[in-house]
mmCIF file of C-alpha atoms and ligand atoms in Angstrom:
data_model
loop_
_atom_site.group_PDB
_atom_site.id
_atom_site.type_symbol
_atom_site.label_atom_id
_atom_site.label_comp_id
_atom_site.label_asym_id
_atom_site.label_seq_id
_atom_site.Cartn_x
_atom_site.Cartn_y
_atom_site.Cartn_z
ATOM 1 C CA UNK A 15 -5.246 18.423 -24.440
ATOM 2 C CA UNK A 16 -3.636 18.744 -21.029
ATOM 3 C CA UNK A 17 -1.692 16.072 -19.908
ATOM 4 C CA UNK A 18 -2.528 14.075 -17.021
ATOM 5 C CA UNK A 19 -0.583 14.187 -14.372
ATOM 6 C CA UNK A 20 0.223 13.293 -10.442
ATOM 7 C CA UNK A 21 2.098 14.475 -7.987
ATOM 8 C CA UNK A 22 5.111 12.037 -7.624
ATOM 9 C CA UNK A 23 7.451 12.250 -4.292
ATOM 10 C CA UNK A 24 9.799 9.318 -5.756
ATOM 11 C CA UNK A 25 9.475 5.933 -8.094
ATOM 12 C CA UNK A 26 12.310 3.706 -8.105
ATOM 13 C CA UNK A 27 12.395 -0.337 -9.233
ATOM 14 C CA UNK A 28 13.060 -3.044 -6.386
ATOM 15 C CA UNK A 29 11.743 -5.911 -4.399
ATOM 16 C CA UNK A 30 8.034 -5.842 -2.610
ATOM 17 C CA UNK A 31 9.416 -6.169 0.967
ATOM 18 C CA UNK A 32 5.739 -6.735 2.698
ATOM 19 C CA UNK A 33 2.605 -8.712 2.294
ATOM 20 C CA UNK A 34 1.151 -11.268 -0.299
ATOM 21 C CA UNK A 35 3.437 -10.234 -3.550
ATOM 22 C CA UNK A 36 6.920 -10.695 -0.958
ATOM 23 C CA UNK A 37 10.196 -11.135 -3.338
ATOM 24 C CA UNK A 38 8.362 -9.967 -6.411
ATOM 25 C CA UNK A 39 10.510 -6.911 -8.158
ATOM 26 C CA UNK A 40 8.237 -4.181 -8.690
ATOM 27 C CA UNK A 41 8.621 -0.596 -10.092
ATOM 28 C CA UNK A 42 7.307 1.912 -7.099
ATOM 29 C CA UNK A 43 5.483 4.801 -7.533
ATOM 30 C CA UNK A 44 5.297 7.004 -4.604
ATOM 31 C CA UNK A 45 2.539 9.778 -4.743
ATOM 32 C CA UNK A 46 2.530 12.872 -2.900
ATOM 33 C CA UNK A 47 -0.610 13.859 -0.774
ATOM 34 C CA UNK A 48 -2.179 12.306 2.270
ATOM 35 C CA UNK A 49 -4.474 13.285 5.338
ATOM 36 C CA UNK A 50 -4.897 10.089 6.780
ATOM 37 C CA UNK A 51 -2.063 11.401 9.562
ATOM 38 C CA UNK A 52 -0.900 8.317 11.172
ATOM 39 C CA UNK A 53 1.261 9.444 13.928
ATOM 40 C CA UNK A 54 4.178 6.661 13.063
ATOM 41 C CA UNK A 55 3.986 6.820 9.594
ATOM 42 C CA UNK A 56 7.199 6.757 8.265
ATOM 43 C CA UNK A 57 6.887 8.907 4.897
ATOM 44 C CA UNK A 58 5.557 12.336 6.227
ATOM 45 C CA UNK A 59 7.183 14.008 3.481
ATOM 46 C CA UNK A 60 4.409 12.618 1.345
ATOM 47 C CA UNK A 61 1.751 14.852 2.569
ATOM 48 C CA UNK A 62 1.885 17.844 0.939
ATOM 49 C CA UNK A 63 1.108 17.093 -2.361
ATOM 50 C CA UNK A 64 2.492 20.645 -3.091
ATOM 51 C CA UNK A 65 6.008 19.547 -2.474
ATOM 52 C CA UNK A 66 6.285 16.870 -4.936
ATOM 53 C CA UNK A 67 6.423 17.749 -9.488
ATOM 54 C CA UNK A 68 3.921 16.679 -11.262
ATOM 55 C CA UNK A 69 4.693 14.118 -13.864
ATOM 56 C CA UNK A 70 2.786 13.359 -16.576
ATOM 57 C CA UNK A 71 1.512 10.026 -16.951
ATOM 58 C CA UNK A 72 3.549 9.300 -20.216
ATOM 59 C CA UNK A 73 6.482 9.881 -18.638
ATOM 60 C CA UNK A 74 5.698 7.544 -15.487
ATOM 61 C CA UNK A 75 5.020 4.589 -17.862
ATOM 62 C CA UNK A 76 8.283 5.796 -19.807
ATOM 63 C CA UNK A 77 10.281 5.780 -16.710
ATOM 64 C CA UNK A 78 8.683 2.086 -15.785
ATOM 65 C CA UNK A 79 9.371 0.854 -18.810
ATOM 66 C CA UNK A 80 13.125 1.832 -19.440
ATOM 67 C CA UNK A 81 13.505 -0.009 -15.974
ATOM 68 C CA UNK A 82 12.319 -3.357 -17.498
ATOM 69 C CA UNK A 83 9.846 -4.064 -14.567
ATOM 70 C CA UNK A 84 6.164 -5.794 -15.589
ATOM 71 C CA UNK A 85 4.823 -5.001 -12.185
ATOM 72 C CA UNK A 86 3.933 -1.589 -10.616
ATOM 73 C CA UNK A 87 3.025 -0.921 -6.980
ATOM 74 C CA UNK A 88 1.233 2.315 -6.770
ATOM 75 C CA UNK A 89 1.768 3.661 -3.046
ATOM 76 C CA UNK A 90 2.138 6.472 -1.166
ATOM 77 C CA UNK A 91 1.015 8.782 0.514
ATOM 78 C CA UNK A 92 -2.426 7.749 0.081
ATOM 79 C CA UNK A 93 -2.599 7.372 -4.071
ATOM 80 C CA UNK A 94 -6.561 7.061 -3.815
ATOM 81 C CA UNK A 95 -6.822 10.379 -3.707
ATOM 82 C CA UNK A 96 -6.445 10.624 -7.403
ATOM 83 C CA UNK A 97 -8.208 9.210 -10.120
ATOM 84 C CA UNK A 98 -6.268 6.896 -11.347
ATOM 85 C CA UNK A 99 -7.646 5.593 -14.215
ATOM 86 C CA UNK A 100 -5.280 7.391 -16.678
ATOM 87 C CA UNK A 101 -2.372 5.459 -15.222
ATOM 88 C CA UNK A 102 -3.606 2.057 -14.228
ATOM 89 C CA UNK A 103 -4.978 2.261 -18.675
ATOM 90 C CA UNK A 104 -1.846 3.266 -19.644
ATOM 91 C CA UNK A 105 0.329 1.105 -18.097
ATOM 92 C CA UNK A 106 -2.298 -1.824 -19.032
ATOM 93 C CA UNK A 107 -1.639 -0.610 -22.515
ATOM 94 C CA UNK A 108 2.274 -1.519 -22.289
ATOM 95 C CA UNK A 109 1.071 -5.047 -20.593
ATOM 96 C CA UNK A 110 2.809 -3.423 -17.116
ATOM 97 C CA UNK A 111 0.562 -4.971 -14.016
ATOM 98 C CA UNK A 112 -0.964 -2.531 -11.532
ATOM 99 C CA UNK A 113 -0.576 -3.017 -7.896
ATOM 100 C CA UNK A 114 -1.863 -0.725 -5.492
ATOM 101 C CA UNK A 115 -1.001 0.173 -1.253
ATOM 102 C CA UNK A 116 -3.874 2.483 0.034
ATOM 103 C CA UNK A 117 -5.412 2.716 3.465
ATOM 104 C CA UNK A 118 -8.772 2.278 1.762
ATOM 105 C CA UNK A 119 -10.019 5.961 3.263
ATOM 106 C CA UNK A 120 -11.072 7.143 -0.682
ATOM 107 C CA UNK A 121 -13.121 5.630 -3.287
ATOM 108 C CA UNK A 122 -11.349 3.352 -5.438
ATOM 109 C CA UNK A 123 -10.463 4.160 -8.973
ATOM 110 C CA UNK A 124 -8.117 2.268 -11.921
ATOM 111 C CA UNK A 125 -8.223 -1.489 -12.958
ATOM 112 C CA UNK A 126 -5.836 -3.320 -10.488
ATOM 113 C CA UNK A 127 -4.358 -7.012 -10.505
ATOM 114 C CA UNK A 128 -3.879 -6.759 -6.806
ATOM 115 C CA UNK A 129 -5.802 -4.418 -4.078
ATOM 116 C CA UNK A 130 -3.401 -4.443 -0.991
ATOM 117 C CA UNK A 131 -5.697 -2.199 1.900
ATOM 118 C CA UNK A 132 -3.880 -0.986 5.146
ATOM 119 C CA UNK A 133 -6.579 0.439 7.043
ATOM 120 C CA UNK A 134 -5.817 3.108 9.290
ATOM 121 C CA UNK A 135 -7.651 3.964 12.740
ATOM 122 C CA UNK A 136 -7.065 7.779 12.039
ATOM 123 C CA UNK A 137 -9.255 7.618 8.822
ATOM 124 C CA UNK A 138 -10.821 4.738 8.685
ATOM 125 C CA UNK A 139 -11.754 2.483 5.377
ATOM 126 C CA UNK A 140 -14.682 3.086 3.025
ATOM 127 C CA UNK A 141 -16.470 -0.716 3.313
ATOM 128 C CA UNK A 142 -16.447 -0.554 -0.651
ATOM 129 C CA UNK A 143 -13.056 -0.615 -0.989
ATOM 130 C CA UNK A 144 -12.225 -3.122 2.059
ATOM 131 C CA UNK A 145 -14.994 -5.424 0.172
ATOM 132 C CA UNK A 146 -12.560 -5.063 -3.068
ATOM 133 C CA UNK A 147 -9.409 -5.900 -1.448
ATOM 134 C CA UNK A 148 -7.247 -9.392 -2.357
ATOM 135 C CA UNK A 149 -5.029 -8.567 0.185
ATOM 136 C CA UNK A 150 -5.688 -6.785 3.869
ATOM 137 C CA UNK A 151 -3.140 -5.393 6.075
ATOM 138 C CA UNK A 152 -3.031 -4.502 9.347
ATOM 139 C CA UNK A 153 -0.161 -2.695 11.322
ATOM 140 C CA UNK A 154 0.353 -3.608 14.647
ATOM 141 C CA UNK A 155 1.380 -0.748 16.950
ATOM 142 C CA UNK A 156 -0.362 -1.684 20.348
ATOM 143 C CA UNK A 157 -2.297 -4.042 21.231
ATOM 144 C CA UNK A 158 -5.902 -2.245 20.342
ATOM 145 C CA UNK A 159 -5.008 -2.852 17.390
ATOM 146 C CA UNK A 160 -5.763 -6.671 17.369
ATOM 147 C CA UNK A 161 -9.570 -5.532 17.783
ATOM 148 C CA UNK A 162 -9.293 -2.633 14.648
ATOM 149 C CA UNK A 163 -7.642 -5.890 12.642
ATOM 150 C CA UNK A 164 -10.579 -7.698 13.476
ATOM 151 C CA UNK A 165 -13.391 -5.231 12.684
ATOM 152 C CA UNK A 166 -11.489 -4.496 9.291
ATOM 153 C CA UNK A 167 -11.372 -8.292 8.482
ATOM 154 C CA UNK A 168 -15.069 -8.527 8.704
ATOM 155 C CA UNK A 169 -15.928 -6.121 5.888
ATOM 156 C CA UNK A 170 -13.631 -7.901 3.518
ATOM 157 C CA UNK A 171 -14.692 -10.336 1.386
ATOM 158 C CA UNK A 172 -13.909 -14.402 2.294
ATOM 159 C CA UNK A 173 -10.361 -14.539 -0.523
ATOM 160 C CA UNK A 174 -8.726 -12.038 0.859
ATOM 161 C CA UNK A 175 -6.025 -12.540 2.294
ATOM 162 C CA UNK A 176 -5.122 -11.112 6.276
ATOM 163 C CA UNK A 177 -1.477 -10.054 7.262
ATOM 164 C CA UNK A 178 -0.818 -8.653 10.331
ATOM 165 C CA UNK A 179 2.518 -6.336 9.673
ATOM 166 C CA UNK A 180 4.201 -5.219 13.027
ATOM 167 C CA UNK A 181 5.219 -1.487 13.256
ATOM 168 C CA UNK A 182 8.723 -1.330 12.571
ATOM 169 C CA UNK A 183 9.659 1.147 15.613
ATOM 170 C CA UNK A 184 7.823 -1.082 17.756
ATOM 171 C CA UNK A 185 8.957 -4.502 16.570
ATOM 172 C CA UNK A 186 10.374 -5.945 19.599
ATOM 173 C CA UNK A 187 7.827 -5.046 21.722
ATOM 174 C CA UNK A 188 4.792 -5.967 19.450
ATOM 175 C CA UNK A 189 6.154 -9.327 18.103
ATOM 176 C CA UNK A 190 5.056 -11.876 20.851
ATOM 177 C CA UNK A 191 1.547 -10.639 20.898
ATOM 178 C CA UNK A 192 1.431 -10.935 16.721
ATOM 179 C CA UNK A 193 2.675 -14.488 17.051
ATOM 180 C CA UNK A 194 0.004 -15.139 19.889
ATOM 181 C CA UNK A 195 -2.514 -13.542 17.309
ATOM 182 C CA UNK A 196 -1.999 -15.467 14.815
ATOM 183 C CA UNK A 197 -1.097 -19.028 16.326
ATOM 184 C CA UNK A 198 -5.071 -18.414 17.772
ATOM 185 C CA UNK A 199 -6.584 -16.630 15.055
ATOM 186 C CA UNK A 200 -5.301 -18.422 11.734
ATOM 187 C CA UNK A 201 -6.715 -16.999 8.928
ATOM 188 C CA UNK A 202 -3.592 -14.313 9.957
ATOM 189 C CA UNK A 203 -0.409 -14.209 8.434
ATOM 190 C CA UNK A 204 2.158 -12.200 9.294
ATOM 191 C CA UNK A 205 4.041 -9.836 7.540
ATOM 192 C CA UNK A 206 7.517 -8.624 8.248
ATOM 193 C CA UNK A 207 9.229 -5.454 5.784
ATOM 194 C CA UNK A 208 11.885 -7.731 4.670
ATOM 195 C CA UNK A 209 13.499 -5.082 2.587
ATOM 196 C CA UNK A 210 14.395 -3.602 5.429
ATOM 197 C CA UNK A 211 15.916 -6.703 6.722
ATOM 198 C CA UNK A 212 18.156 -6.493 2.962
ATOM 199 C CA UNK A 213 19.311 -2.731 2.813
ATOM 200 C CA UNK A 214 16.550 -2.034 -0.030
ATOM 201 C CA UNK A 215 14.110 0.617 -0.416
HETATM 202 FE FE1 LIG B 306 1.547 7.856 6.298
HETATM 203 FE FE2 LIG B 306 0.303 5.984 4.851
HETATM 204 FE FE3 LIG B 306 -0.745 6.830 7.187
HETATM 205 FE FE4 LIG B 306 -0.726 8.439 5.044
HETATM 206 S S1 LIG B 306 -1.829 6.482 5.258
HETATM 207 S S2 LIG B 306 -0.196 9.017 7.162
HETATM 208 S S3 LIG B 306 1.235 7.905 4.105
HETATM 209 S S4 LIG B 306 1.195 5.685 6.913
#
């Protein structure tokens, strides 16, 4: 049978830096491939799918499990891309949790614990999958995108849970308005990449 497998750019084990699961260690697994094209994302090297190896899914959960980590966060690149079934069941199988990062622009596949969506304006969310979120969140770049946050929030179910997450380029600039945001609009919280803030990846 051929082995499934995914195109991985890097997976290492650290701390969630950003949104609900904060402080949590976690075992990352970075997939190659996006076309979403946000113009300040800050892994372009994930878009080609081309330029990352495949690895088979045994040796993912392998790799996971030598690290001792009980959590995964599947990110990217935009993971939903690939069906991801195979992984999210194996991983289940060795009682590993599946978390996944996705901007919510592909149909959702896999069993996850936690459904983190980061809707971007440049392909915007599928309502299916914003409906199926625990856990929405926006970046804040300018100020238009208070209004995108908004819309986004609306198609979400009444659980989940809203960040707003500042841009990191742009923090300085962005921060007052997020704190005015959120002070008026409270179902907000705001998130901050603390691992940056630590020296982790
Ligand atoms: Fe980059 Fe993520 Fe946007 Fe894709 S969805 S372009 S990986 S920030």
């Amino acid at each position: 049978m051929h082995a499934i497998s995914y195109p991985l750019m890097e997976d290492f084990y650290t701390i969630q830096g950003e949104g609900f699961n904060t402080g949590k260690a976690a075992y990352f697994l970075r997939l190659g491939g996006c076309d979403v094209g946000c113009v300040w994302c800050d892994v372009k090297d994930s878009w080609e799918a081309e330029k990352h190896p495949l690895v088979t899914v045994e040796e993912i959960v392998e790799r996971v499990l030598k690290s001792g980590a009980d959590k995964v966060v599947v990110t990217g690149g935009e993971p939903a891309m690939y069906d991801l079934l195979p992984l999210t069941e194996a991983l289940h199988q060795k009682k590993i949790e599946c978390f996944i990062e996705t901007s919510g622009a592909y149909p959702l596949t896999g069993t996850w614990e936690w459904i983190c969506v980061s809707p971007k304006k440049f392909k915007a969310p599928l309502p299916e999958v914003l409906k199926m979120a625990d856990e929405l969140k926006v970046i804040v770049y300018n100020k238009s995108d208070f209004d995108w946050a908004e819309k986004n929030a609306g198609f979400t179910s009444p659980e989940c849970i809203l960040f707003l997450q500042p841009e990191y380029s742009v923090i300085n600039v962005i921060m007052p308005s997020i704190i005015n945001h959120a002070k008026s609009n409270t179902r907000w919280r705001i998130s901050l990449q603390t691992h940056k803030y630590i020296g982790i990846p």
